[in-house]
PDB file of C-alpha atoms in Angstrom:
ATOM      1  CA  MET A   1     -47.844  48.428  13.887  1.00  0.00           C
ATOM      2  CA  ILE A   2     -46.717  50.436  16.919  1.00  0.00           C
ATOM      3  CA  THR A   3     -43.102  51.194  17.772  1.00  0.00           C
ATOM      4  CA  LEU A   4     -42.194  52.782  21.110  1.00  0.00           C
ATOM      5  CA  VAL A   5     -38.898  54.658  21.248  1.00  0.00           C
ATOM      6  CA  ILE A   6     -37.777  55.483  24.776  1.00  0.00           C
ATOM      7  CA  GLY A   7     -34.672  57.216  26.058  1.00  0.00           C
ATOM      8  CA  GLY A   8     -33.308  59.773  28.447  1.00  0.00           C
ATOM      9  CA  SER A   9     -32.829  63.443  27.732  1.00  0.00           C
ATOM     10  CA  GLY A  10     -30.272  63.958  24.956  1.00  0.00           C
ATOM     11  CA  SER A  11     -30.116  60.222  24.211  1.00  0.00           C
ATOM     12  CA  GLY A  12     -30.764  60.610  20.476  1.00  0.00           C
ATOM     13  CA  LYS A  13     -34.252  59.082  20.656  1.00  0.00           C
ATOM     14  CA  SER A  14     -35.921  61.795  18.557  1.00  0.00           C
ATOM     15  CA  GLU A  15     -33.344  61.627  15.785  1.00  0.00           C
ATOM     16  CA  TYR A  16     -33.587  57.843  15.811  1.00  0.00           C
ATOM     17  CA  ALA A  17     -37.406  57.956  15.616  1.00  0.00           C
ATOM     18  CA  GLU A  18     -37.316  60.328  12.636  1.00  0.00           C
ATOM     19  CA  SER A  19     -34.776  58.082  10.878  1.00  0.00           C
ATOM     20  CA  LEU A  20     -36.958  55.066  11.571  1.00  0.00           C
ATOM     21  CA  VAL A  21     -39.970  56.795  10.001  1.00  0.00           C
ATOM     22  CA  MET A  22     -37.857  57.727   6.971  1.00  0.00           C
ATOM     23  CA  SER A  23     -36.828  54.087   6.580  1.00  0.00           C
ATOM     24  CA  LEU A  24     -40.460  52.937   6.415  1.00  0.00           C
ATOM     25  CA  GLY A  25     -40.915  54.125   2.845  1.00  0.00           C
ATOM     26  CA  GLN A  26     -42.289  57.004   0.851  1.00  0.00           C
ATOM     27  CA  GLY A  27     -45.845  57.032   2.232  1.00  0.00           C
ATOM     28  CA  ARG A  28     -47.439  59.938   4.002  1.00  0.00           C
ATOM     29  CA  ARG A  29     -45.572  61.078   7.145  1.00  0.00           C
ATOM     30  CA  ILE A  30     -47.502  62.855   9.885  1.00  0.00           C
ATOM     31  CA  TYR A  31     -45.657  64.355  12.841  1.00  0.00           C
ATOM     32  CA  ILE A  32     -47.815  65.024  15.907  1.00  0.00           C
ATOM     33  CA  ALA A  33     -45.920  67.651  17.884  1.00  0.00           C
ATOM     34  CA  THR A  34     -46.866  68.026  21.556  1.00  0.00           C
ATOM     35  CA  MET A  35     -44.469  70.756  22.721  1.00  0.00           C
ATOM     36  CA  LYS A  36     -46.317  73.904  23.711  1.00  0.00           C
ATOM     37  CA  PRO A  37     -44.596  77.146  22.611  1.00  0.00           C
ATOM     38  CA  TRP A  38     -44.308  78.769  26.037  1.00  0.00           C
ATOM     39  CA  ASP A  39     -42.066  81.679  25.040  1.00  0.00           C
ATOM     40  CA  GLU A  40     -40.236  83.222  22.105  1.00  0.00           C
ATOM     41  CA  GLU A  41     -37.248  80.890  22.431  1.00  0.00           C
ATOM     42  CA  CYS A  42     -39.617  77.889  22.300  1.00  0.00           C
ATOM     43  CA  ARG A  43     -41.385  79.333  19.264  1.00  0.00           C
ATOM     44  CA  ARG A  44     -38.073  79.737  17.406  1.00  0.00           C
ATOM     45  CA  ARG A  45     -37.037  76.190  18.290  1.00  0.00           C
ATOM     46  CA  ILE A  46     -40.393  74.793  17.178  1.00  0.00           C
ATOM     47  CA  GLU A  47     -40.219  76.706  13.881  1.00  0.00           C
ATOM     48  CA  ARG A  48     -36.664  75.470  13.222  1.00  0.00           C
ATOM     49  CA  HIS A  49     -37.749  71.875  13.880  1.00  0.00           C
ATOM     50  CA  ARG A  50     -40.857  72.316  11.727  1.00  0.00           C
ATOM     51  CA  GLN A  51     -38.693  73.452   8.784  1.00  0.00           C
ATOM     52  CA  MET A  52     -36.305  70.521   9.277  1.00  0.00           C
ATOM     53  CA  ARG A  53     -39.241  68.085   9.267  1.00  0.00           C
ATOM     54  CA  ALA A  54     -40.748  69.680   6.158  1.00  0.00           C
ATOM     55  CA  LYS A  55     -37.538  68.838   4.275  1.00  0.00           C
ATOM     56  CA  LYS A  56     -38.158  65.215   5.286  1.00  0.00           C
ATOM     57  CA  GLN A  57     -41.720  65.489   3.956  1.00  0.00           C
ATOM     58  CA  PHE A  58     -43.431  65.424   7.342  1.00  0.00           C
ATOM     59  CA  GLU A  59     -46.803  67.091   7.771  1.00  0.00           C
ATOM     60  CA  THR A  60     -46.787  68.640  11.239  1.00  0.00           C
ATOM     61  CA  ILE A  61     -49.897  68.682  13.402  1.00  0.00           C
ATOM     62  CA  GLU A  62     -49.748  70.444  16.756  1.00  0.00           C
ATOM     63  CA  CYS A  63     -51.572  68.567  19.536  1.00  0.00           C
ATOM     64  CA  TYR A  64     -50.830  69.774  23.054  1.00  0.00           C
ATOM     65  CA  ARG A  65     -53.802  68.048  24.727  1.00  0.00           C
ATOM     66  CA  ASN A  66     -56.808  65.861  23.895  1.00  0.00           C
ATOM     67  CA  LEU A  67     -55.100  63.321  21.646  1.00  0.00           C
ATOM     68  CA  LYS A  68     -58.320  61.303  21.520  1.00  0.00           C
ATOM     69  CA  GLY A  69     -60.076  64.304  19.942  1.00  0.00           C
ATOM     70  CA  LEU A  70     -57.466  64.761  17.220  1.00  0.00           C
ATOM     71  CA  LYS A  71     -59.012  64.436  13.764  1.00  0.00           C
ATOM     72  CA  LEU A  72     -56.611  62.845  11.304  1.00  0.00           C
ATOM     73  CA  ASP A  73     -57.613  62.745   7.658  1.00  0.00           C
ATOM     74  CA  ILE A  74     -56.181  59.324   6.847  1.00  0.00           C
ATOM     75  CA  ASN A  75     -57.899  56.737   4.707  1.00  0.00           C
ATOM     76  CA  ARG A  76     -55.567  53.854   5.592  1.00  0.00           C
ATOM     77  CA  GLN A  77     -53.212  54.858   2.795  1.00  0.00           C
ATOM     78  CA  PRO A  78     -49.573  54.082   3.598  1.00  0.00           C
ATOM     79  CA  THR A  79     -49.216  56.518   6.486  1.00  0.00           C
ATOM     80  CA  VAL A  80     -46.725  56.686   9.333  1.00  0.00           C
ATOM     81  CA  VAL A  81     -47.512  58.819  12.364  1.00  0.00           C
ATOM     82  CA  LEU A  82     -44.698  60.016  14.619  1.00  0.00           C
ATOM     83  CA  LEU A  83     -45.933  61.173  18.033  1.00  0.00           C
ATOM     84  CA  GLU A  84     -43.263  63.365  19.643  1.00  0.00           C
ATOM     85  CA  CYS A  85     -43.355  63.238  22.552  1.00  0.00           C
ATOM     86  CA  MET A  86     -45.476  61.433  25.102  1.00  0.00           C
ATOM     87  CA  SER A  87     -43.696  63.177  27.979  1.00  0.00           C
ATOM     88  CA  ASN A  88     -44.892  66.622  26.857  1.00  0.00           C
ATOM     89  CA  LEU A  89     -48.413  65.359  26.216  1.00  0.00           C
ATOM     90  CA  VAL A  90     -48.687  63.864  29.716  1.00  0.00           C
ATOM     91  CA  SER A  91     -47.368  67.051  31.291  1.00  0.00           C
ATOM     92  CA  ASN A  92     -49.824  69.171  29.304  1.00  0.00           C
ATOM     93  CA  GLU A  93     -52.768  66.962  30.308  1.00  0.00           C
ATOM     94  CA  LEU A  94     -51.853  66.933  33.989  1.00  0.00           C
ATOM     95  CA  PHE A  95     -50.761  70.515  34.463  1.00  0.00           C
ATOM     96  CA  GLY A  96     -52.483  72.399  31.649  1.00  0.00           C
ATOM     97  CA  LEU A  97     -51.243  74.920  29.194  1.00  0.00           C
ATOM     98  CA  GLY A  98     -51.670  78.031  31.282  1.00  0.00           C
ATOM     99  CA  GLU A  99     -54.146  79.607  28.907  1.00  0.00           C
ATOM    100  CA  GLU A 100     -57.304  81.336  30.028  1.00  0.00           C
ATOM    101  CA  GLY A 101     -60.499  79.504  29.196  1.00  0.00           C
ATOM    102  CA  GLU A 102     -58.916  76.113  28.603  1.00  0.00           C
ATOM    103  CA  ALA A 103     -60.387  72.882  29.878  1.00  0.00           C
ATOM    104  CA  PRO A 104     -59.290  71.916  33.387  1.00  0.00           C
ATOM    105  CA  CYS A 105     -56.335  69.630  33.825  1.00  0.00           C
ATOM    106  CA  LEU A 106     -57.049  65.917  33.949  1.00  0.00           C
ATOM    107  CA  GLU A 107     -56.526  63.658  36.942  1.00  0.00           C
ATOM    108  CA  GLY A 108     -53.805  61.043  36.432  1.00  0.00           C
ATOM    109  CA  ALA A 109     -55.887  57.943  35.655  1.00  0.00           C
ATOM    110  CA  LEU A 110     -58.213  59.902  33.362  1.00  0.00           C
ATOM    111  CA  ALA A 111     -55.257  61.492  31.539  1.00  0.00           C
ATOM    112  CA  ALA A 112     -53.717  58.049  30.974  1.00  0.00           C
ATOM    113  CA  ALA A 113     -56.995  56.563  29.751  1.00  0.00           C
ATOM    114  CA  GLU A 114     -57.661  59.426  27.337  1.00  0.00           C
ATOM    115  CA  ILE A 115     -54.137  59.401  25.910  1.00  0.00           C
ATOM    116  CA  LEU A 116     -54.279  55.632  25.386  1.00  0.00           C
ATOM    117  CA  GLU A 117     -57.685  55.995  23.726  1.00  0.00           C
ATOM    118  CA  GLY A 118     -56.149  58.586  21.397  1.00  0.00           C
ATOM    119  CA  ILE A 119     -53.359  56.191  20.443  1.00  0.00           C
ATOM    120  CA  GLY A 120     -55.962  53.528  19.726  1.00  0.00           C
ATOM    121  CA  LYS A 121     -57.812  55.887  17.377  1.00  0.00           C
ATOM    122  CA  ILE A 122     -54.607  56.746  15.525  1.00  0.00           C
ATOM    123  CA  LYS A 123     -53.769  53.030  15.235  1.00  0.00           C
ATOM    124  CA  GLU A 124     -57.112  52.435  13.503  1.00  0.00           C
ATOM    125  CA  LYS A 125     -56.135  54.889  10.763  1.00  0.00           C
ATOM    126  CA  ALA A 126     -52.357  54.729  10.348  1.00  0.00           C
ATOM    127  CA  GLU A 127     -50.278  51.886   9.014  1.00  0.00           C
ATOM    128  CA  HIS A 128     -47.510  52.525  11.539  1.00  0.00           C
ATOM    129  CA  ILE A 129     -47.181  54.668  14.671  1.00  0.00           C
ATOM    130  CA  VAL A 130     -43.841  55.612  16.192  1.00  0.00           C
ATOM    131  CA  ILE A 131     -44.164  57.044  19.712  1.00  0.00           C
ATOM    132  CA  VAL A 132     -41.296  58.848  21.422  1.00  0.00           C
ATOM    133  CA  THR A 133     -41.191  59.038  25.208  1.00  0.00           C
ATOM    134  CA  ASN A 134     -38.735  59.878  27.954  1.00  0.00           C
ATOM    135  CA  GLU A 135     -37.169  57.537  30.436  1.00  0.00           C
ATOM    136  CA  VAL A 136     -37.404  59.628  33.623  1.00  0.00           C
ATOM    137  CA  PHE A 137     -37.247  56.857  36.187  1.00  0.00           C
ATOM    138  CA  SER A 138     -33.559  56.337  36.911  1.00  0.00           C
ATOM    139  CA  ASP A 139     -32.262  59.804  37.664  1.00  0.00           C
ATOM    140  CA  GLY A 140     -33.267  60.321  41.287  1.00  0.00           C
ATOM    141  CA  ASP A 141     -35.922  59.778  43.894  1.00  0.00           C
ATOM    142  CA  SER A 142     -36.556  63.057  45.683  1.00  0.00           C
ATOM    143  CA  TYR A 143     -39.179  65.091  43.841  1.00  0.00           C
ATOM    144  CA  SER A 144     -42.199  67.247  44.556  1.00  0.00           C
ATOM    145  CA  SER A 145     -45.591  65.555  44.776  1.00  0.00           C
ATOM    146  CA  GLU A 146     -46.523  67.013  41.362  1.00  0.00           C
ATOM    147  CA  THR A 147     -43.412  65.573  39.738  1.00  0.00           C
ATOM    148  CA  MET A 148     -44.015  62.207  41.379  1.00  0.00           C
ATOM    149  CA  ALA A 149     -47.610  62.211  40.066  1.00  0.00           C
ATOM    150  CA  TYR A 150     -46.303  63.032  36.580  1.00  0.00           C
ATOM    151  CA  ARG A 151     -43.714  60.238  36.706  1.00  0.00           C
ATOM    152  CA  LYS A 152     -46.358  57.767  37.881  1.00  0.00           C
ATOM    153  CA  VAL A 153     -48.744  58.580  35.016  1.00  0.00           C
ATOM    154  CA  LEU A 154     -45.954  58.626  32.414  1.00  0.00           C
ATOM    155  CA  GLY A 155     -44.714  55.274  33.715  1.00  0.00           C
ATOM    156  CA  GLN A 156     -48.201  53.766  33.485  1.00  0.00           C
ATOM    157  CA  ILE A 157     -48.660  55.046  29.940  1.00  0.00           C
ATOM    158  CA  ASN A 158     -45.198  53.875  28.867  1.00  0.00           C
ATOM    159  CA  GLN A 159     -45.962  50.388  30.241  1.00  0.00           C
ATOM    160  CA  LYS A 160     -49.336  50.190  28.473  1.00  0.00           C
ATOM    161  CA  ILE A 161     -47.866  51.390  25.178  1.00  0.00           C
ATOM    162  CA  ALA A 162     -44.955  48.947  25.475  1.00  0.00           C
ATOM    163  CA  GLU A 163     -47.444  46.148  26.112  1.00  0.00           C
ATOM    164  CA  VAL A 164     -49.369  46.835  22.875  1.00  0.00           C
ATOM    165  CA  SER A 165     -46.307  47.785  20.824  1.00  0.00           C
ATOM    166  CA  ASP A 166     -44.873  45.466  18.228  1.00  0.00           C
ATOM    167  CA  VAL A 167     -41.402  46.918  18.795  1.00  0.00           C
ATOM    168  CA  VAL A 168     -39.859  48.724  21.781  1.00  0.00           C
ATOM    169  CA  ILE A 169     -36.473  50.386  21.369  1.00  0.00           C
ATOM    170  CA  GLU A 170     -34.465  52.155  24.038  1.00  0.00           C
ATOM    171  CA  VAL A 171     -31.933  54.650  22.721  1.00  0.00           C
ATOM    172  CA  VAL A 172     -28.846  54.935  24.917  1.00  0.00           C
ATOM    173  CA  ALA A 173     -26.114  57.410  23.949  1.00  0.00           C
ATOM    174  CA  GLY A 174     -27.384  57.381  20.360  1.00  0.00           C
ATOM    175  CA  ILE A 175     -27.402  53.587  20.156  1.00  0.00           C
ATOM    176  CA  PRO A 176     -30.749  51.860  19.645  1.00  0.00           C
ATOM    177  CA  VAL A 177     -31.245  48.791  21.821  1.00  0.00           C
ATOM    178  CA  VAL A 178     -34.168  46.559  20.850  1.00  0.00           C
ATOM    179  CA  VAL A 179     -36.107  45.652  23.992  1.00  0.00           C
ATOM    180  CA  LYS A 180     -39.077  43.991  22.289  1.00  0.00           C
ATOM    181  CA  LYS A 181     -39.566  42.726  18.761  1.00  0.00           C
TER     182      LYS A 181
END
């Protein structure tokens, strides 16, 4: 089962997604974190969030790029995977991580295809996947070409995930609104 949780910045989507995972029972909980620790402030924030998730019995796996190459040790036991968040993953794939020696950034269509392939591989192993993504399409229309390319790829991925999802929920001001069930 796939659940897509979408919302704007500060909408409460992440908190809602974690609560949803908690409500799915006492099985194994894997949190795929996609935020790259760019600086010391980011590292502190990531560590604080990691500790909060540990109290909720989440196992955290960092995956900044190459979701399709992620090796999850799951034998179809009751496992819920929370992917947080698609927006960071798309950005990382398109624009890279800024580290020397890393693989080149992916072109938009290839990035989308590889991310969707990664979700398919996770779906084969996990009982339930909850994917968090940002709604970045209603806040303006004048952006750089790079930002427009990012929005286009994120929009394509969000649409494909929503299409294959069993449930789609938009979180608005902390209130979950079921879009698809």
